[in-house]
mmCIF file with all atom_site columns, C-alpha atoms in Angstrom:
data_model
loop_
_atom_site.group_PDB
_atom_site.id
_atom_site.type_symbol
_atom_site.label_atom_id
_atom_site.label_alt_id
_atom_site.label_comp_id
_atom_site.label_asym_id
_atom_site.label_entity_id
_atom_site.label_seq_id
_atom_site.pdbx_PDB_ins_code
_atom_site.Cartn_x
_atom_site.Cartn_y
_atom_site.Cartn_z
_atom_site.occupancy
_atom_site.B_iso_or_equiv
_atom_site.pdbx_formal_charge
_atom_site.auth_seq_id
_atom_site.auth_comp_id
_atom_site.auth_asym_id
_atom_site.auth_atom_id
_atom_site.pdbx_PDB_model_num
ATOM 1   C CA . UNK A 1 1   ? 16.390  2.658   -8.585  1.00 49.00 ? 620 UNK A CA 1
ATOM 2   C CA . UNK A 1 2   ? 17.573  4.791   -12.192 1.00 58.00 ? 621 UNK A CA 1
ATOM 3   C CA . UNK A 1 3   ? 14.870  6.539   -13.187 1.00 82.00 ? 622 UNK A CA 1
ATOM 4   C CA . UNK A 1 4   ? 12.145  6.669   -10.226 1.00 92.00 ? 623 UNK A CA 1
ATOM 5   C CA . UNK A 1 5   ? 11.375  9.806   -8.701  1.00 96.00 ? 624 UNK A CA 1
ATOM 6   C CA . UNK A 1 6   ? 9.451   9.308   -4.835  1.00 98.00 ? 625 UNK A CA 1
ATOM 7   C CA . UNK A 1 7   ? 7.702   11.790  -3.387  1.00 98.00 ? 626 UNK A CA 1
ATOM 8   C CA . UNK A 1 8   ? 4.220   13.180  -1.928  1.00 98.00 ? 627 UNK A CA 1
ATOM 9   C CA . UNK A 1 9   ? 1.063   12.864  -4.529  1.00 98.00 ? 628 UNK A CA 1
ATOM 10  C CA . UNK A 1 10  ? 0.529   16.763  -5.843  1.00 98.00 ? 629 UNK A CA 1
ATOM 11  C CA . UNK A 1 11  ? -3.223  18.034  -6.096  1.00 98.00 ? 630 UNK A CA 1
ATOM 12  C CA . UNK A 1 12  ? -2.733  17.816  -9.844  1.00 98.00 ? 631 UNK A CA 1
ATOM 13  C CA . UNK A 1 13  ? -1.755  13.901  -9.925  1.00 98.00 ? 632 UNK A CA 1
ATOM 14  C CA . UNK A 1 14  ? -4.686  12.670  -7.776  1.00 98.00 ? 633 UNK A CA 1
ATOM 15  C CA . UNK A 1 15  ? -6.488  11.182  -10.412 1.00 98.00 ? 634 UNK A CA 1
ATOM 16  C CA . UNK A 1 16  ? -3.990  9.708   -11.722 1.00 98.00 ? 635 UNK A CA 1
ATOM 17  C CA . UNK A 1 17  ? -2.445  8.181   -8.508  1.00 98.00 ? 636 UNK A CA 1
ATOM 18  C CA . UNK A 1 18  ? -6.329  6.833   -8.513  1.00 98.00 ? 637 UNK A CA 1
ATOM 19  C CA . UNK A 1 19  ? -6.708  5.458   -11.732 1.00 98.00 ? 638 UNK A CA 1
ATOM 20  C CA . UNK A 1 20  ? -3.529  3.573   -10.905 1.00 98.00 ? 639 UNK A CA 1
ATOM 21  C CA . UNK A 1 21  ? -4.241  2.184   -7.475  1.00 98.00 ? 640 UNK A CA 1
ATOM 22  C CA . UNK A 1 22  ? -7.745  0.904   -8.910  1.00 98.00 ? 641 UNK A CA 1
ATOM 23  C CA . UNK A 1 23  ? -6.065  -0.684  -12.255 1.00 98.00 ? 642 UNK A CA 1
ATOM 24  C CA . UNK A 1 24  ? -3.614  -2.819  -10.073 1.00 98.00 ? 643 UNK A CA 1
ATOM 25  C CA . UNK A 1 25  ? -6.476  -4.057  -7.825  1.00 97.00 ? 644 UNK A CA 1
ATOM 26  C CA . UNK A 1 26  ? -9.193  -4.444  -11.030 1.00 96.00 ? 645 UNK A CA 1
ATOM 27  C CA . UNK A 1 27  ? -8.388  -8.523  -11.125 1.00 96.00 ? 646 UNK A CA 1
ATOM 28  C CA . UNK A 1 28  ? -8.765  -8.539  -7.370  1.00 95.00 ? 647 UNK A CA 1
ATOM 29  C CA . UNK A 1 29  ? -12.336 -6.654  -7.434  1.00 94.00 ? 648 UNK A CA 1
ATOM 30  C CA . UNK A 1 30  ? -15.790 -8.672  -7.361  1.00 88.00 ? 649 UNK A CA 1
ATOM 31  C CA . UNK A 1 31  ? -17.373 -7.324  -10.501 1.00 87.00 ? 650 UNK A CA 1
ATOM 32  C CA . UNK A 1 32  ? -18.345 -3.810  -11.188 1.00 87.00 ? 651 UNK A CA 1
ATOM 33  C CA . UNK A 1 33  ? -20.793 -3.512  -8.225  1.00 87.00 ? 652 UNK A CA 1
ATOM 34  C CA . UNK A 1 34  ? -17.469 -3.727  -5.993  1.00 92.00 ? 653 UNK A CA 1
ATOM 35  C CA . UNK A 1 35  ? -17.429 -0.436  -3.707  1.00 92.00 ? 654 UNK A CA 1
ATOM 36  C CA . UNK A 1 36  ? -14.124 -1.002  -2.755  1.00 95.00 ? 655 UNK A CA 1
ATOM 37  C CA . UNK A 1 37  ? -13.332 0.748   -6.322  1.00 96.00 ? 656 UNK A CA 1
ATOM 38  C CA . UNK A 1 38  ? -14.217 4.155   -5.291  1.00 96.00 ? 657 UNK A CA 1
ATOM 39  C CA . UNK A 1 39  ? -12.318 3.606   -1.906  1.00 96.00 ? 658 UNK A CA 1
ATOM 40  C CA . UNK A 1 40  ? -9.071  3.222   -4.298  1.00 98.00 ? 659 UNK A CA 1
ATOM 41  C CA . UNK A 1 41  ? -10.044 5.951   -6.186  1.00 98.00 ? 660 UNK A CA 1
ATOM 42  C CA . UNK A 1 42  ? -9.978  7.815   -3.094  1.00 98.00 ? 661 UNK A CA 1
ATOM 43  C CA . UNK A 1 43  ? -6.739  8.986   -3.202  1.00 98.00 ? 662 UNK A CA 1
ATOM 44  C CA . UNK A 1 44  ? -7.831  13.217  -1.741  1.00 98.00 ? 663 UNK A CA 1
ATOM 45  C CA . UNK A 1 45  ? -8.986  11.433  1.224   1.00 98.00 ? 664 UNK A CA 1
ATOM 46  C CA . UNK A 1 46  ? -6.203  9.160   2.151   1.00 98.00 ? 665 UNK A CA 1
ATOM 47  C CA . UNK A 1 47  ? -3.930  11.963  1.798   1.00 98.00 ? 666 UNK A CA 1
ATOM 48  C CA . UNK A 1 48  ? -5.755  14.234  3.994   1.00 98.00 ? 667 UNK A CA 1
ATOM 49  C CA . UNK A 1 49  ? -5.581  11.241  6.671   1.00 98.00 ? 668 UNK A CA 1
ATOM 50  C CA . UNK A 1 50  ? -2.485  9.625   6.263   1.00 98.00 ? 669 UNK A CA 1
ATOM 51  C CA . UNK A 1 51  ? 0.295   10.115  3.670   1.00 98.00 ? 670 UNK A CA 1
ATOM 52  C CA . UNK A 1 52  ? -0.083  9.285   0.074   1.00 98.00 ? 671 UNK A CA 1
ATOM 53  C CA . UNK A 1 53  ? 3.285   8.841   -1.775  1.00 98.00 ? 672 UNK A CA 1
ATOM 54  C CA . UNK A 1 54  ? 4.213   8.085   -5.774  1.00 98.00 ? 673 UNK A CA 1
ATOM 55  C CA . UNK A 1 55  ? 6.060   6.365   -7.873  1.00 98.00 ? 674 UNK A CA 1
ATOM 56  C CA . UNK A 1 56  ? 7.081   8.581   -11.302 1.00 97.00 ? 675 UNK A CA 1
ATOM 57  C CA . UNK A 1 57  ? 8.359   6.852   -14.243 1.00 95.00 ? 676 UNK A CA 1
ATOM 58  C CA . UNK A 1 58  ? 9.244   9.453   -16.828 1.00 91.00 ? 677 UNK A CA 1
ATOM 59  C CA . UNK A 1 59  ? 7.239   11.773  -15.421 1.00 93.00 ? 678 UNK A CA 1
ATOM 60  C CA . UNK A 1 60  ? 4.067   9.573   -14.898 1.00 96.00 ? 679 UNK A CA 1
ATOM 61  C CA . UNK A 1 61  ? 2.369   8.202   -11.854 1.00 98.00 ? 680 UNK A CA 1
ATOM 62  C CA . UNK A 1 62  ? 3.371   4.513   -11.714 1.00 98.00 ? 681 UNK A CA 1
ATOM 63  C CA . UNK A 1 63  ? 2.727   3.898   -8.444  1.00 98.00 ? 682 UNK A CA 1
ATOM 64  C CA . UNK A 1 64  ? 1.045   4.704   -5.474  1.00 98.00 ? 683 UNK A CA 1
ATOM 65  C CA . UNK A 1 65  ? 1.030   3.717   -1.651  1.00 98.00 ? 684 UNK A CA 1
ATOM 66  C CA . UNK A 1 66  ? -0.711  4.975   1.683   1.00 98.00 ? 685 UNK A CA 1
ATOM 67  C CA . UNK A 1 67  ? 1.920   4.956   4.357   1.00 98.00 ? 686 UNK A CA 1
ATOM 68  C CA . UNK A 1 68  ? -0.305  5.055   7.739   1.00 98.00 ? 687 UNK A CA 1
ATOM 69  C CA . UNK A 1 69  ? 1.502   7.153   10.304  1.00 94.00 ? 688 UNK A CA 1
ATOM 70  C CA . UNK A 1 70  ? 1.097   6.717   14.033  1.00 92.00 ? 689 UNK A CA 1
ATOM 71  C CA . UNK A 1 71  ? -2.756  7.985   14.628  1.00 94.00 ? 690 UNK A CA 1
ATOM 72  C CA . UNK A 1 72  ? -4.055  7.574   11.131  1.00 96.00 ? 691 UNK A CA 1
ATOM 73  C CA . UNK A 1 73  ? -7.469  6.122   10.830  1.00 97.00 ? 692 UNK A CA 1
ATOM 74  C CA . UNK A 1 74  ? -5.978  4.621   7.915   1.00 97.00 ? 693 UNK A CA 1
ATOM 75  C CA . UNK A 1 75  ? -4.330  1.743   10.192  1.00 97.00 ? 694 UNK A CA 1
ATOM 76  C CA . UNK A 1 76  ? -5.621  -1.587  10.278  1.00 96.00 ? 695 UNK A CA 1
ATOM 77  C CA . UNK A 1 77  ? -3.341  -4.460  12.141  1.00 97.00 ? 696 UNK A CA 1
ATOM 78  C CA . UNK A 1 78  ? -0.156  -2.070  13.308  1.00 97.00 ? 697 UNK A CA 1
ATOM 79  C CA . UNK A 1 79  ? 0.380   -2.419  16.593  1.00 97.00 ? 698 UNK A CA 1
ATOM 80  C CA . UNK A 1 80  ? 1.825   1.115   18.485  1.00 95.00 ? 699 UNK A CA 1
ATOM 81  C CA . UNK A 1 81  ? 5.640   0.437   17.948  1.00 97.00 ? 700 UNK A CA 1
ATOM 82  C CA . UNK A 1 82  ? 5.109   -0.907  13.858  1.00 98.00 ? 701 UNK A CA 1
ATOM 83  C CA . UNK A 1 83  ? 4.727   1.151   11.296  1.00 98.00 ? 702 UNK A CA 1
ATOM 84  C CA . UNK A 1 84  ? 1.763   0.415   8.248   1.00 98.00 ? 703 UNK A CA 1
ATOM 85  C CA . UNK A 1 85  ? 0.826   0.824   4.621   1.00 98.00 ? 704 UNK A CA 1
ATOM 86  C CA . UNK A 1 86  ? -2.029  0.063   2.403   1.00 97.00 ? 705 UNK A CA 1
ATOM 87  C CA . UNK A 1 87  ? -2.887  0.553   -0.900  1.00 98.00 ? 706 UNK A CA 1
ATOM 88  C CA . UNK A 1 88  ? 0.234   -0.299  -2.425  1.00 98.00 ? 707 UNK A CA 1
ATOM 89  C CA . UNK A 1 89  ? -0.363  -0.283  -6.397  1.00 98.00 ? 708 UNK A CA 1
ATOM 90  C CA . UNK A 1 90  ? 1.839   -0.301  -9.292  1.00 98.00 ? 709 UNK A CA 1
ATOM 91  C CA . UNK A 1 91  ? 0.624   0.525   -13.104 1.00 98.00 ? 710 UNK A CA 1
ATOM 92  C CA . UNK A 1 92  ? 0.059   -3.022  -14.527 1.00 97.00 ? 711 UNK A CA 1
ATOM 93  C CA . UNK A 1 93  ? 3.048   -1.642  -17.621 1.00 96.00 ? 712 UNK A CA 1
ATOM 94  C CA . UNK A 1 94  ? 5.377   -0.565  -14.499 1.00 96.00 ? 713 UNK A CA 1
ATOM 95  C CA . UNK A 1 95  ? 5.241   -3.946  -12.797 1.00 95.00 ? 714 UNK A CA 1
ATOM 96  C CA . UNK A 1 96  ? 8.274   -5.675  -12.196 1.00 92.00 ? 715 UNK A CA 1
ATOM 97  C CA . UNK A 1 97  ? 10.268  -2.793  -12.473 1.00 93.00 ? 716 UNK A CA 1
ATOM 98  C CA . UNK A 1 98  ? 10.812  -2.292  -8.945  1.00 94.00 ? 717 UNK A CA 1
ATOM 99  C CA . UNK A 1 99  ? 8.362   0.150   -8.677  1.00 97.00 ? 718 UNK A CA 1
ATOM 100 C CA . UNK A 1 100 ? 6.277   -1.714  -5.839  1.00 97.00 ? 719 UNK A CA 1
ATOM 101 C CA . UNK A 1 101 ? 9.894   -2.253  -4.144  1.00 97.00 ? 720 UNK A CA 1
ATOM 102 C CA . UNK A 1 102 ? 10.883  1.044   -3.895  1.00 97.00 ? 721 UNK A CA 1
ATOM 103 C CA . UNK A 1 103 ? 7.522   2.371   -2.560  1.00 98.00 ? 722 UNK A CA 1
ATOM 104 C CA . UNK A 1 104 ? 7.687   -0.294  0.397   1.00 98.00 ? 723 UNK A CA 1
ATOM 105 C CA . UNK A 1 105 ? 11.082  0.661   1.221   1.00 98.00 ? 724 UNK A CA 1
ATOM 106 C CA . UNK A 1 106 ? 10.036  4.523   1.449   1.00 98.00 ? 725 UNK A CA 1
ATOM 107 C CA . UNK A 1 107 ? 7.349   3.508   3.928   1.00 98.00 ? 726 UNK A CA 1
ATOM 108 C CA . UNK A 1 108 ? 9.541   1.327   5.682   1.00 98.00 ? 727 UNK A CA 1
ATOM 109 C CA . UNK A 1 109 ? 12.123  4.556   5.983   1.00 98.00 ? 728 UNK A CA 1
ATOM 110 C CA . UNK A 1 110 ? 9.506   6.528   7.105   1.00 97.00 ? 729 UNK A CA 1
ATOM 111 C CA . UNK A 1 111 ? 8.653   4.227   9.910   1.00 97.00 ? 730 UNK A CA 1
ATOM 112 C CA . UNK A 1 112 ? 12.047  3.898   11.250  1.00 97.00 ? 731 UNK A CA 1
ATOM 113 C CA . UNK A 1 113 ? 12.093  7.284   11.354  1.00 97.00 ? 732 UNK A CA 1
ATOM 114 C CA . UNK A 1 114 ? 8.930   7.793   13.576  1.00 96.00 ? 733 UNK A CA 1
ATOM 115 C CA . UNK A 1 115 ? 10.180  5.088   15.674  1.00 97.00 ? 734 UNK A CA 1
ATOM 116 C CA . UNK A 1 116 ? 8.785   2.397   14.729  1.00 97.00 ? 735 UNK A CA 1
ATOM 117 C CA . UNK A 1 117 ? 10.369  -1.334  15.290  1.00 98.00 ? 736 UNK A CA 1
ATOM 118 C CA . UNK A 1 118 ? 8.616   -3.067  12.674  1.00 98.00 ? 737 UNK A CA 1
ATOM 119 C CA . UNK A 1 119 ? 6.278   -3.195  9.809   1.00 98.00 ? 738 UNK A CA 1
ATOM 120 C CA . UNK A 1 120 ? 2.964   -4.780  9.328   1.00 98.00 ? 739 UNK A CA 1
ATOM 121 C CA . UNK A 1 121 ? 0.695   -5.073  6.350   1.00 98.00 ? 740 UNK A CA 1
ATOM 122 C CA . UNK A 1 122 ? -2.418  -7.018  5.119   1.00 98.00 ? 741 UNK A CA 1
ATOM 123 C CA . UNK A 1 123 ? -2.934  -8.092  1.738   1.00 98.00 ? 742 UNK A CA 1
ATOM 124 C CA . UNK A 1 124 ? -5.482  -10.466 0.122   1.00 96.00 ? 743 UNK A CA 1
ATOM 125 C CA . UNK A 1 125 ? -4.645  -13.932 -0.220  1.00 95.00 ? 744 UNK A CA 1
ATOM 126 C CA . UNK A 1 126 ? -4.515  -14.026 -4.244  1.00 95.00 ? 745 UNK A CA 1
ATOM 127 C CA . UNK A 1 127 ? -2.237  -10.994 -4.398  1.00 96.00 ? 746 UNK A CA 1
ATOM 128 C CA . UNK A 1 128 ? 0.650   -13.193 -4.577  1.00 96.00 ? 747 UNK A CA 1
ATOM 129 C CA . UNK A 1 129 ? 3.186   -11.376 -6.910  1.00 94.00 ? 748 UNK A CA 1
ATOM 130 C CA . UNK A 1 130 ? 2.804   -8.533  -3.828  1.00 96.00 ? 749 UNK A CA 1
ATOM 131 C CA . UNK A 1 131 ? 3.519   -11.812 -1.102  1.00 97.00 ? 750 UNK A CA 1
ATOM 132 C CA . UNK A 1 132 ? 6.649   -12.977 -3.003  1.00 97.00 ? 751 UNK A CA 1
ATOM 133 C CA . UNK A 1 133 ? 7.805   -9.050  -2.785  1.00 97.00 ? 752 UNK A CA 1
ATOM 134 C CA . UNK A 1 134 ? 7.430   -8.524  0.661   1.00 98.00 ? 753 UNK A CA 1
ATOM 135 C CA . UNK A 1 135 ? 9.234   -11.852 1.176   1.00 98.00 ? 754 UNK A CA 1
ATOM 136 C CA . UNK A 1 136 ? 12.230  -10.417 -0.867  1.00 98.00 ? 755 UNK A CA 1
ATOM 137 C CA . UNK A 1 137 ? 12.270  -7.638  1.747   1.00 98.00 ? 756 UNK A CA 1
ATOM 138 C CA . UNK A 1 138 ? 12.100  -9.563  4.851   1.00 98.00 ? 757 UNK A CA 1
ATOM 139 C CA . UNK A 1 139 ? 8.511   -9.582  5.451   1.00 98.00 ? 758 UNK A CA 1
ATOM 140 C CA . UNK A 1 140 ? 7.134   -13.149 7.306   1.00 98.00 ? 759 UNK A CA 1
ATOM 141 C CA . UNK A 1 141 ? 3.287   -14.548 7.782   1.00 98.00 ? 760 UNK A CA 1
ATOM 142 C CA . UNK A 1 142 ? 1.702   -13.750 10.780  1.00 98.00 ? 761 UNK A CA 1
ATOM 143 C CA . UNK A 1 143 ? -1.129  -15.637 10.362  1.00 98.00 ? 762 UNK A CA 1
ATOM 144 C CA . UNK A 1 144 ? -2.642  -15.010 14.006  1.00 98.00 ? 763 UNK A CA 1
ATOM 145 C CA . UNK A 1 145 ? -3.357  -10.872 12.491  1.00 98.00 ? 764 UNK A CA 1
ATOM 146 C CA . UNK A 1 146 ? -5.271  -12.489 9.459   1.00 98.00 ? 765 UNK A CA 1
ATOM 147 C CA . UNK A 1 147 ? -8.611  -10.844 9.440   1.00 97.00 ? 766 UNK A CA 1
ATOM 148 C CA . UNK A 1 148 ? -11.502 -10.162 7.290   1.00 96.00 ? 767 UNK A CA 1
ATOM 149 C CA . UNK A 1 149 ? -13.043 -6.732  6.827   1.00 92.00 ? 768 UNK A CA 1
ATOM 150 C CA . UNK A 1 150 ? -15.971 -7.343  5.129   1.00 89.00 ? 769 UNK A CA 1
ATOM 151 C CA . UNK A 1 151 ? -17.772 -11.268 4.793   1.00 90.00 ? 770 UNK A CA 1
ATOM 152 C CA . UNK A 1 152 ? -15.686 -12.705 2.119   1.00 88.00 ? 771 UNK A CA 1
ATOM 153 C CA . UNK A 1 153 ? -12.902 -10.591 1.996   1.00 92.00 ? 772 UNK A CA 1
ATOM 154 C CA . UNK A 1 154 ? -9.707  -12.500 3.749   1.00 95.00 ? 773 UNK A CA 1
ATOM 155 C CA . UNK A 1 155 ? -6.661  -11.009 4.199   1.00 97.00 ? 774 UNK A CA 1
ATOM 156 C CA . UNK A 1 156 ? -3.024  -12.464 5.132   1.00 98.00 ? 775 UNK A CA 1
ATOM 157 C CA . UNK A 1 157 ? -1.616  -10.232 7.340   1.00 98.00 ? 776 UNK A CA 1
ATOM 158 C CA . UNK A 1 158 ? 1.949   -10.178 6.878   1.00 98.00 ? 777 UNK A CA 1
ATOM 159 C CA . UNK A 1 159 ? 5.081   -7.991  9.322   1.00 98.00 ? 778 UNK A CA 1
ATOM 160 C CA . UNK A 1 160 ? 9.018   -7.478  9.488   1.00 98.00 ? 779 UNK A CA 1
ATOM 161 C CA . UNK A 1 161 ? 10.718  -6.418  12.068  1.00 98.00 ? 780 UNK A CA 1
ATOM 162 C CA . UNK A 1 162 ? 13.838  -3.754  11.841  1.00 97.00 ? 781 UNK A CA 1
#
């Protein structure tokens, strides 16, 4: 993609790559009592964990996933030969620029190279622009991995294989 620099979050762009992840998921929150918020926000952590990677748009954070390398406590449904990532966000101005694209497509690379056979994510069920995505790039249901972290809180888990 013209124009879309991919690489590592810096120290300096933290914040940022926060305040991004948690505007993408604000219409998917419960109301400003939702902890999950902070989790997003969260970025520091999930990079010391797993691997947190940007989007830049002219020099701006525009989006933001958590690729979840073999031994990351960051995993969820990945099974030992599939590779994972969470969190994937895009700037609500970026989307539909293929920002969210290129970002699954880095973590896919990434997987391949660490061996992986296959990709598996989890998404909630209303994040539908995300679903039709992933179904551009090969990704199918899998509805037996569905799961729910938290009462209320379903998620679609979805996988590809390579």
């Amino acid at each position: 993609m013209t124009g879309v620099e991919l690489r590592r979050v810096r120290p300096e762009e933290l914040a940022a790559a926060g305040d991004v992840c948690v505007a993408a998921y604000e219409p998917f929150l419960t109301g400003a009592e939702d902890d999950y918020r902070e989790r997003l926000r969260d970025v520091a952590t999930r990079d010391s964990q797993a691997e947190v990677w940007v989007a830049l748009l002219d020099g701006r954070v525009a989006g933001v996933v958590t690729w979840c390398p073999p031994g990351s406590p960051w995993r969820e449904i990945g099974r030992d030969d599939e590779g994972e990532f969470r969190m994937l966000a895009v700037d609500p101005s970026a989307q539909g620029a293929g920002v969210g694209t290129a970002l699954a497509m880095l973590c896919e690379e990434h997987s391949r190279a660490s061996g992986a056979t296959g990709m598996a994510l989890s998404s909630l069920a209303t994040m539908t622009a995300a679903h039709r995505m992933y179904a551009r790039l090969g990704y199918e249901r899998d509805p037996g991995r569905d799961w729910s972290p938290l009462p209320g809180v379903d998620l679609l888990a979805f996988r590809k294989s390579f």
